[in-house]
């Protein structure tokens, strides 16, 4: 059983599980220190757990992320959650800072190796790291003791026996670090989990501390140097506030992530952007998954939502400028949302942050005119990026450099692939706008039903035919029905009995002349509503005489 030598209060259940697991299962000579704050210059960084083993000092970051996690570049893409910066890179930087702190206190501690590990506590957590950059520094709870006890992790030039340095290490830590007395808090937002980040920004999942049980939000905490000179400090602030300025120009929309708040810490050393915590995953995961996991129709739904969000962004004079699969979230309901507005252009302004774009752009999605000059990003370049993303989503591969060299599309409709080809045209003037592309896609997916054919009628076809004519229409289609006028059957011309007039049965029947008369107008397309030349009933009597040769 390892010995806990100090620390603060665990922030969440994942941290409690790791601390308890080490306490109950680690060797007796291991020492634990948890939930501490380590100074670094004028700032501090938080450490979940520090373990002193027999051969190294290890800094541990605990992650409760569940399910499959894909590593691409410097970002992690979990299922059902938004992507975040790799915690490994940041943790290794914290490890180096801690090593510098130790050697500053005691010079001989330079020989002690400071390791770093990210521990995934989810029972179904799986890290997929094709490049192998992060996997060496990641383990699950079941493999934690074995990984910490692996002496081969100690790099050459460092001691593999920390026993002579144990007391010096504890004294150096006690003289430098301080225990964390409560979960980190930014304004009214209390941190539940630190996700990841880099030297510029750290991402957290948090809740509103004043509303117990409230839904979680995503915090992006930007670091700033409050002691910098005025000009560099102003440039830094412009970059930090850029995402919030862009999002506040965009009215709420189901296909664009929403910013809830933005504020500075008292000394302006950090700025906090509060965003909706979208329950979904980055589109990047669907690009790497087998095509069978999403139907073609579902993939087209994602493309349609992406264009819908982009059209809304452009309609409000905002250009995204860094659109990539990492900036498109797919919710659990299959809806797509745009995010990642840190480098967006929110309308005309006197300054720009385009100089930072070369550091973050994924060249696969950058339009040809912007490859060497990112400051030339326009709405047309956003449409180009959307075309590349859509092509990759529908085919499982990146498009060729030349749109005309495009191979067959597989299950996607030919009209859709033609639209994506136009969106990726090298000439910006030939690309459709986002709204036009959206309208074209909807027209392709939901074509209008054909208009009913209008018969080519001649004027004589509009006149009533004689009852005896073999093609005579039913009189109920020609003659309006009036109260008191007997109905003429559809099959006319079969004799007197078929005309619908009552038979003469003597005095019990009224005279024909006593029957009500129809109005003296015959309205059809031929007469145009003009008065008829004779009453309608008289016209019927005349026809009766012509057919039968008898008086009615």
XYZ file of C-alpha atoms in Angstrom, residues 99 110-113 136 151-160:
16
model
C 11.991 19.195 -13.096
C 18.988 16.886 -11.860
C 19.719 13.127 -12.011
C 16.124 12.175 -11.186
C 13.979 11.338 -14.214
C 3.723 5.824 -24.894
C 12.308 0.867 -15.197
C 12.952 0.919 -18.961
C 11.026 4.193 -19.171
C 13.927 6.003 -17.462
C 16.004 7.748 -20.091
C 19.747 7.306 -20.386
C 21.790 9.610 -18.158
C 19.341 9.483 -15.238
C 19.485 7.382 -12.110
C 17.318 4.273 -11.781
